């Protein structure tokens, strides 16, 4: 419409030649939503329209100016201008909306992409953590493998050294075994018993005949060839058990001492050893008053300590270390004379080398020398430690061996020895008990070199104590009071000794008979037929006093 009006106006004004209208040209392109339509308009912009009216045309003419048409034109142009502005503003709003929509879409896509990237980064971080953890584990495993390899190499080296050491030990043990296995003429050959004979003697291993339990098997009481005996069996006949059996038979076949258990015979096929039967059981049984037995008197305890010291001196003089001293291995005969048994783990110290034997530590916890447990070096001082613990048990009674030395040390420091002495024993002589306690503590020193010597120190203290003991302390009944104790009899002349003396073999003999034996050119023991280390003799004052007191009792 606007174009039509403009066209008409231009024609009319041209005809009149008196009016001209100029417009600034501008171009506006309106795009539809689809972007397919466009049109170009002549737009009036910037203030009021510019008109050029010649003075002649406004003032005169045949018809005069057409103001209505002009107003209509101006109005149309204003409307057109308004619509163009509205269309332009709408276009701008749409453009902004489209731009915002595009930005929102792009922002959403960007946020989604960013979220995906963040997820990927998180997954990658987790993978990195897992890889790092796996790497650390792998490094730890590699380090562990390297340590294991190093340990294996060290174990191989140690094994090689142990093999060399084992070879040396085998050679040493062979020397020890050769030392133990003297020619048959110098040994007392034990009797041979068949397994059938032994089974018949103990009722086919009847549990009611069982009197004890050893490390390798039970001990039974039975009758063999009209003699009451103790039968020690071996349940598990492994290599170690057989070695223990053979060693014990060899040791007890070679040695004889009043305080060593007597070997009667053996059954090699079944690894069974037959000993003399000792009716009063073990020292452990008596200290714990097993079967409600009467507690040992203090005199009997002192005598047992002296006898144990005597047999240890004898063993050590022959380079034999027991290695497993404890009350269970100290047996008591009818007169409560102690008999040392169980030589399964004893060792012979090579006289040509240092005075110790390296072996696998064995024994009983609480009695075993701690130095032997740590180093494996078994020597006579190891027996001294165990002897000290046994002294403490004789003083305190049924107290456990573990920690007993510390308890006694504390009691001595606090001057309350009487509190730890066995309460079942009456009239403990305090002076002797204190002397024994201090002696036991010296024997239990941690450092082996600080422990006393049995022959020169311990025996010197125990021998006078034993001599002072009343013979009645080891008599148990009026009937036994009329029997002559076996250790009163001289092994040579088989008569009661008047002047007993201890020879180098550890046995006590009548001095006159022993002198005749030595003067007759003999340099061997009358009991074992082994060569004596020396020909010196020591008076056994304790035994002499005991014999005299016993003879006085017989005359009453």
XYZ file of C-alpha atoms in Angstrom:
556
model
C 0.000 0.000 0.000
C 2.825 2.289 0.951
C 4.496 1.701 -2.359
C 1.298 2.544 -4.163
C 0.812 5.740 -2.229
C 4.403 6.770 -2.733
C 4.152 6.097 -6.388
C 0.995 8.187 -6.670
C 2.538 11.007 -4.763
C 5.631 11.011 -6.926
C 3.532 11.098 -10.071
C 1.347 13.882 -8.815
C 4.189 16.016 -7.640
C 6.064 15.427 -10.806
C 3.092 16.600 -12.763
C 2.826 19.749 -10.745
C 6.559 20.318 -10.823
C 6.302 22.247 -7.616
C 6.899 19.665 -4.884
C 9.707 17.245 -4.353
C 10.191 14.860 -1.493
C 13.500 13.255 -0.732
C 14.060 10.285 1.570
C 17.140 8.837 2.878
C 17.430 5.420 1.549
C 18.051 2.573 3.773
C 17.759 -1.059 3.277
C 16.233 -3.502 5.714
C 16.000 -7.163 5.199
C 13.377 -9.029 7.144
C 13.954 -12.683 7.302
C 11.285 -15.116 8.100
C 11.857 -17.980 10.532
C 12.647 -20.199 7.658
C 15.134 -17.703 6.295
C 13.642 -17.975 2.763
C 11.828 -14.688 2.372
C 13.325 -11.247 2.145
C 12.342 -7.972 0.946
C 13.970 -4.652 0.555
C 12.206 -1.595 1.774
C 12.811 2.065 1.478
C 12.773 3.165 5.031
C 12.506 6.614 6.409
C 14.969 7.011 9.223
C 16.071 9.745 11.488
C 13.633 12.443 12.597
C 10.944 14.120 10.565
C 10.697 13.811 6.805
C 12.534 16.330 4.717
C 10.390 18.248 2.257
C 11.458 20.770 -0.294
C 8.645 23.070 -1.227
C 9.413 25.813 -3.693
C 7.815 28.999 -2.660
C 5.957 29.270 -5.953
C 4.342 25.837 -5.559
C 3.045 26.487 -2.036
C 1.750 29.913 -2.750
C 0.031 29.503 -6.049
C -0.721 27.198 -8.809
C -3.703 26.118 -10.568
C -4.826 23.512 -8.067
C -2.627 24.203 -4.928
C -0.751 21.600 -2.863
C -2.472 18.428 -1.953
C -2.049 18.313 1.817
C -4.346 15.424 2.391
C -2.302 13.217 0.209
C 0.804 14.362 1.990
C -0.618 13.664 5.400
C -1.786 10.336 4.274
C 1.630 9.651 2.874
C 3.310 10.803 6.047
C 0.993 8.731 8.130
C 1.555 5.701 5.973
C 5.263 6.221 6.178
C 5.090 6.515 9.963
C 3.102 3.313 10.200
C 5.461 1.633 7.821
C 8.382 2.898 9.847
C 6.808 1.624 13.017
C 6.083 -1.779 11.519
C 9.614 -1.959 10.224
C 10.978 -1.101 13.623
C 8.733 -3.684 15.243
C 9.773 -6.250 12.650
C 13.410 -5.339 13.244
C 13.023 -5.556 16.994
C 11.170 -8.859 16.653
C 13.949 -10.082 14.406
C 16.518 -9.022 16.968
C 14.562 -10.676 19.757
C 14.306 -13.847 17.733
C 17.977 -13.612 16.927
C 18.793 -13.184 20.616
C 16.441 -16.032 21.559
C 17.966 -18.179 18.873
C 21.397 -17.189 20.067
C 20.451 -17.965 23.667
C 18.940 -21.283 22.565
C 22.078 -22.080 20.633
C 24.210 -21.006 23.604
C 22.061 -23.053 25.977
C 22.342 -26.054 23.695
C 26.058 -25.538 23.341
C 26.390 -24.993 27.090
C 24.443 -28.178 27.771
C 26.549 -30.069 25.260
C 29.655 -28.532 26.788
C 28.554 -29.465 30.304
C 27.734 -32.985 29.146
C 31.093 -33.219 27.424
C 32.762 -31.778 30.482
C 30.954 -34.323 32.698
C 32.056 -37.103 30.362
C 35.608 -35.829 30.476
C 35.425 -35.560 34.266
C 34.144 -39.132 34.398
C 36.947 -40.209 32.113
C 39.449 -38.341 34.256
C 38.018 -39.988 37.375
C 38.199 -43.420 35.732
C 41.725 -42.678 34.605
C 42.580 -41.523 38.137
C 41.168 -44.755 39.537
C 43.116 -46.715 36.978
C 46.242 -44.771 37.894
C 45.602 -45.481 41.585
C 45.075 -49.162 40.817
C 48.183 -49.267 38.674
C 50.102 -47.452 41.420
C 48.814 -49.916 44.021
C 49.653 -52.871 41.784
C 53.063 -51.368 41.199
C 53.646 -50.958 44.938
C 52.512 -54.541 45.521
C 54.763 -55.714 42.737
C 57.682 -53.766 44.221
C 56.954 -55.201 47.661
C 56.749 -58.697 46.198
C 59.985 -58.132 44.333
C 61.623 -56.905 47.533
C 60.163 -59.863 49.420
C 61.445 -62.219 46.748
C 64.862 -60.625 46.941
C 64.827 -61.048 50.729
C 63.699 -64.664 50.341
C 66.416 -65.260 47.781
C 68.953 -63.708 50.137
C 67.619 -65.831 52.998
C 67.712 -68.916 50.811
C 71.293 -68.153 49.865
C 72.110 -67.672 53.524
C 70.298 -70.908 54.390
C 72.265 -72.686 51.682
C 75.491 -71.338 53.140
C 74.387 -72.270 56.644
C 73.344 -75.713 55.409
C 76.742 -76.193 53.866
C 78.352 -75.096 57.113
C 76.007 -77.336 59.085
C 76.884 -80.250 56.827
C 80.542 -79.662 57.456
C 79.827 -79.279 61.150
C 77.695 -82.435 61.102
C 80.537 -84.359 59.549
C 82.844 -83.101 62.267
C 80.247 -83.949 64.918
C 79.803 -87.442 63.505
C 83.509 -87.976 63.720
C 83.497 -86.630 67.275
C 80.505 -88.781 68.269
C 82.222 -91.802 66.779
C 85.212 -91.027 68.967
C 82.887 -90.656 71.952
C 81.151 -93.910 71.107
C 84.489 -95.641 70.758
C 85.394 -94.185 74.142
C 82.167 -95.574 75.608
C 82.420 -98.932 73.910
C 85.421 -100.357 75.715
C 86.542 -103.890 74.876
C 84.183 -106.559 76.254
C 86.724 -107.566 78.906
C 86.373 -104.141 80.513
C 82.570 -104.088 80.458
C 79.847 -105.819 82.394
C 77.715 -107.375 79.692
C 73.989 -106.882 80.414
C 71.676 -109.856 80.229
C 69.637 -110.462 77.105
C 65.856 -110.799 77.453
C 63.450 -111.766 74.684
C 60.360 -109.692 73.981
C 58.151 -112.664 74.816
C 59.830 -112.986 78.205
C 59.305 -109.303 78.924
C 55.666 -109.341 77.813
C 55.006 -112.262 80.136
C 56.738 -110.439 83.024
C 54.496 -107.360 82.765
C 51.270 -109.081 81.721
C 51.520 -108.080 78.080
C 52.043 -104.409 79.016
C 49.213 -104.384 81.544
C 48.449 -100.725 82.487
C 48.164 -101.744 86.138
C 51.874 -102.642 86.052
C 52.867 -99.167 84.903
C 54.887 -97.229 87.503
C 56.066 -94.219 85.522
C 56.353 -92.426 82.208
C 59.631 -91.681 80.453
C 60.324 -89.346 77.539
C 60.109 -92.146 74.985
C 57.687 -94.527 76.668
C 56.168 -95.931 79.888
C 58.038 -97.741 82.663
C 56.599 -100.967 84.102
C 57.254 -103.073 87.204
C 57.637 -106.789 86.666
C 59.395 -110.042 87.600
C 62.117 -111.451 85.398
C 63.882 -114.643 86.374
C 62.562 -114.402 89.936
C 63.797 -110.817 90.335
C 61.676 -107.687 90.699
C 62.766 -105.222 88.037
C 61.819 -101.950 86.360
C 61.240 -102.251 82.609
C 61.704 -99.104 80.515
C 60.027 -99.320 77.096
C 60.389 -97.335 73.904
C 57.052 -96.579 72.262
C 58.323 -94.820 69.137
C 61.322 -96.646 67.764
C 62.597 -93.844 65.540
C 66.254 -93.156 64.903
C 66.558 -90.770 67.830
C 64.856 -93.217 70.195
C 67.142 -96.062 69.163
C 70.182 -93.814 69.582
C 69.031 -92.943 73.110
C 68.502 -96.646 73.891
C 71.933 -97.680 72.613
C 73.706 -94.849 74.405
C 72.049 -95.584 77.736
C 72.898 -99.273 77.510
C 76.521 -98.485 76.653
C 76.897 -95.951 79.461
C 75.365 -98.119 82.174
C 77.240 -101.181 80.931
C 80.511 -99.329 81.385
C 79.903 -97.482 84.661
C 79.281 -98.671 88.190
C 78.640 -96.387 91.147
C 76.541 -96.730 94.334
C 74.426 -93.806 93.187
C 73.924 -94.939 89.590
C 70.923 -97.075 88.717
C 71.969 -100.664 88.041
C 71.448 -102.014 84.536
C 70.299 -105.638 84.588
C 69.704 -106.316 80.922
C 67.997 -105.268 77.710
C 65.937 -106.382 74.748
C 67.627 -104.773 71.710
C 64.918 -105.958 69.314
C 62.262 -103.845 71.062
C 64.591 -101.206 72.581
C 63.647 -102.182 76.150
C 65.962 -101.642 79.122
C 65.690 -103.566 82.414
C 66.863 -101.848 85.621
C 66.889 -102.719 89.266
C 63.543 -101.964 90.883
C 63.603 -98.966 93.250
C 60.487 -99.056 95.456
C 60.452 -95.426 96.598
C 60.023 -94.022 93.119
C 61.597 -90.760 92.072
C 62.706 -87.747 94.057
C 59.937 -85.797 92.320
C 57.367 -88.242 93.719
C 58.693 -87.758 97.249
C 59.002 -83.958 97.051
C 55.408 -83.732 95.841
C 54.297 -86.353 98.439
C 52.726 -88.495 95.740
C 50.215 -91.045 97.007
C 50.252 -89.132 100.324
C 53.738 -90.383 101.129
C 55.629 -89.106 104.151
C 57.713 -85.986 103.403
C 61.470 -86.481 103.324
C 63.275 -85.283 106.433
C 65.886 -82.560 106.129
C 68.608 -85.098 106.952
C 67.525 -87.331 104.087
C 67.500 -84.355 101.762
C 71.031 -83.343 102.713
C 72.206 -86.914 102.214
C 70.527 -87.099 98.788
C 72.258 -83.832 97.797
C 75.621 -85.232 98.881
C 75.044 -88.508 97.029
C 74.035 -86.681 93.884
C 77.140 -84.499 94.122
C 79.266 -87.642 94.557
C 77.918 -89.375 91.462
C 78.284 -86.214 89.372
C 81.921 -85.892 90.424
C 82.384 -89.502 89.359
C 80.756 -88.934 85.955
C 82.675 -85.732 85.274
C 85.954 -87.420 86.176
C 85.184 -89.837 83.340
C 84.351 -86.888 80.996
C 80.628 -87.737 80.997
C 78.050 -84.931 81.258
C 74.524 -86.092 82.136
C 72.685 -83.173 80.532
C 69.196 -83.864 81.926
C 69.392 -83.687 85.735
C 65.976 -83.336 87.381
C 64.083 -84.932 90.296
C 62.260 -87.283 87.897
C 65.602 -88.867 86.943
C 66.747 -89.354 90.562
C 65.331 -92.634 91.884
C 65.246 -93.789 95.524
C 65.754 -97.304 96.810
C 64.224 -98.817 99.947
C 66.614 -96.840 102.160
C 66.112 -93.596 100.207
C 69.572 -93.851 98.662
C 69.482 -91.878 95.420
C 70.208 -93.553 92.079
C 70.804 -91.378 89.028
C 69.140 -92.659 85.843
C 68.213 -91.680 82.270
C 71.478 -91.254 80.357
C 69.809 -90.976 76.965
C 71.114 -87.493 76.135
C 74.389 -87.541 78.044
C 77.578 -86.555 76.244
C 81.211 -87.526 76.519
C 83.475 -84.479 76.475
C 86.457 -85.124 74.250
C 89.519 -84.960 76.433
C 91.701 -83.852 73.536
C 89.570 -80.778 72.817
C 87.818 -78.096 74.748
C 85.795 -79.242 77.714
C 82.414 -78.958 76.010
C 80.345 -80.802 73.433
C 78.171 -78.935 70.934
C 74.798 -80.611 70.479
C 71.125 -79.813 69.927
C 69.811 -78.332 73.205
C 67.554 -80.812 74.983
C 66.482 -81.358 78.547
C 63.728 -80.115 80.843
C 62.729 -76.461 80.992
C 63.554 -74.990 84.381
C 66.448 -77.395 84.969
C 68.355 -76.933 81.707
C 71.377 -74.634 81.800
C 70.337 -71.435 79.950
C 73.810 -71.147 78.456
C 73.447 -74.674 77.037
C 69.984 -73.789 75.707
C 71.402 -70.766 73.856
C 74.714 -72.112 72.570
C 74.218 -75.872 72.509
C 77.518 -76.287 74.374
C 77.150 -79.025 76.976
C 79.866 -79.205 79.626
C 80.187 -80.156 83.316
C 79.057 -76.670 84.342
C 75.695 -77.456 82.710
C 75.191 -80.237 85.254
C 76.240 -77.844 88.041
C 73.385 -75.486 87.091
C 70.831 -78.327 87.146
C 72.272 -79.528 90.469
C 71.689 -76.044 91.906
C 68.021 -76.109 90.880
C 67.633 -79.557 92.488
C 69.156 -78.167 95.703
C 66.513 -75.435 95.639
C 63.803 -78.073 95.185
C 65.165 -80.043 98.166
C 64.926 -76.872 100.252
C 61.529 -75.639 99.055
C 59.688 -78.881 98.350
C 56.914 -78.879 95.765
C 57.608 -75.457 94.251
C 57.974 -75.309 90.445
C 61.532 -75.059 89.172
C 60.790 -72.151 86.819
C 61.528 -68.876 88.610
C 62.626 -70.661 91.774
C 66.139 -69.161 91.749
C 64.732 -65.627 91.554
C 62.321 -66.352 94.405
C 65.117 -67.727 96.581
C 67.381 -64.758 95.779
C 64.653 -62.348 96.854
C 64.033 -64.324 100.059
C 67.742 -64.260 100.941
C 67.992 -60.525 100.293
C 64.917 -59.857 102.460
C 66.177 -62.243 105.180
C 63.047 -64.369 105.053
C 64.498 -67.728 104.043
C 62.206 -69.514 106.486
C 59.204 -68.381 104.389
C 60.285 -70.355 101.312
C 61.502 -73.547 103.014
C 59.340 -76.652 102.626
C 56.660 -76.291 105.358
C 56.188 -80.073 105.534
C 59.698 -80.467 107.013
C 60.016 -79.826 110.731
C 63.028 -78.426 112.564
C 64.980 -77.151 109.575
C 68.483 -76.297 110.875
C 68.602 -72.677 109.777
C 72.386 -72.444 109.411
C 72.620 -75.487 107.163
C 69.555 -74.429 105.189
C 71.091 -71.005 104.619
C 74.403 -72.549 103.547
C 72.602 -74.822 101.092
C 70.564 -71.886 99.747
C 73.657 -69.779 99.062
C 75.394 -72.789 97.535
C 72.403 -73.407 95.244
C 72.387 -69.754 94.133
C 76.080 -69.992 93.237
C 75.370 -73.108 91.177
C 72.554 -71.278 89.355
C 74.721 -68.359 88.223
C 73.958 -67.264 84.675
C 77.648 -67.197 83.770
C 79.025 -70.776 83.756
C 82.473 -69.622 84.858
C 80.948 -68.210 88.076
C 79.562 -71.586 89.138
C 81.484 -73.572 91.798
C 83.466 -76.730 91.161
C 81.703 -79.828 92.458
C 84.754 -81.672 93.717
C 86.686 -78.823 95.356
C 83.866 -76.554 96.582
C 80.446 -78.198 96.658
C 81.570 -81.532 98.085
C 83.654 -79.761 100.734
C 80.454 -78.156 102.063
C 78.107 -81.128 101.683
C 80.380 -83.836 103.105
C 80.437 -82.424 106.717
C 76.678 -81.861 106.557
C 76.143 -85.426 105.515
C 78.398 -86.665 108.282
C 76.353 -84.722 110.841
C 73.062 -86.288 109.738
C 71.537 -88.914 112.020
C 71.356 -92.368 110.504
C 67.741 -92.580 111.565
C 66.811 -90.052 108.940
C 66.989 -92.669 106.228
C 65.550 -95.631 108.084
C 61.899 -96.134 107.431
C 60.895 -98.966 109.741
C 62.109 -101.094 112.602
C 62.415 -104.050 110.243
C 64.636 -102.076 107.852
C 66.622 -100.867 110.869
C 67.921 -104.428 111.286
C 69.004 -104.684 107.635
C 72.510 -103.607 106.664
C 72.357 -100.811 104.067
C 74.118 -101.896 100.875
C 76.380 -98.852 100.817
C 77.833 -99.889 104.201
C 79.339 -102.975 102.525
C 82.814 -102.814 100.967
C 82.593 -104.023 97.340
C 85.949 -105.833 97.689
C 85.642 -107.813 100.948
C 81.812 -107.723 101.122
C 81.822 -106.697 104.778
C 80.780 -103.599 106.734
C 83.428 -100.928 106.368
C 85.274 -99.571 109.412
C 87.353 -96.914 107.627
C 85.594 -96.073 104.334
C 87.555 -94.145 101.683
C 86.491 -92.854 98.274
C 88.674 -93.926 95.336
C 89.116 -92.138 91.998
C 86.258 -94.168 90.492
C 83.781 -92.601 92.915
C 83.142 -95.805 94.871
C 83.755 -96.125 98.614
C 85.914 -99.001 99.844
C 87.425 -100.206 103.091
C 90.827 -98.486 103.257
C 92.753 -101.655 104.069
C 91.186 -103.620 101.210
C 91.676 -100.758 98.763
C 95.328 -100.369 99.765
C 95.958 -104.073 99.209
C 94.262 -103.798 95.803
C 96.438 -100.881 94.700
C 99.613 -102.290 96.196
C 98.987 -105.506 94.342
C 99.752 -103.729 91.066
C 96.185 -102.945 90.058
C 95.570 -99.556 88.430
C 91.934 -100.271 87.546
C 88.687 -99.890 89.464
C 87.587 -102.942 91.485
C 84.002 -102.206 90.400
C 84.272 -101.254 86.737
C 87.669 -102.700 85.787
C 88.436 -99.346 84.123
C 91.758 -97.595 84.555
C 91.809 -95.204 87.511
C 92.787 -91.598 86.702
C 94.903 -91.546 89.852
C 95.500 -93.577 93.017
C 94.567 -90.919 95.571
C 91.870 -91.765 98.139
C 89.707 -89.475 100.284
C 88.230 -90.406 103.704
C 84.459 -90.691 103.668
C 83.815 -89.257 107.118
C 80.094 -88.935 106.573
C 79.696 -92.611 105.749
C 81.939 -93.630 108.625
C 79.788 -91.619 111.073
C 76.649 -93.149 109.607
C 78.017 -96.689 109.970
C 79.036 -96.064 113.567
C 75.622 -94.614 114.470
C 73.856 -97.500 112.763
C 75.998 -100.041 114.657
C 75.153 -98.296 117.911
C 71.457 -98.568 117.100
C 71.870 -102.281 116.383
C 73.339 -102.814 119.853
C 70.341 -101.292 121.607
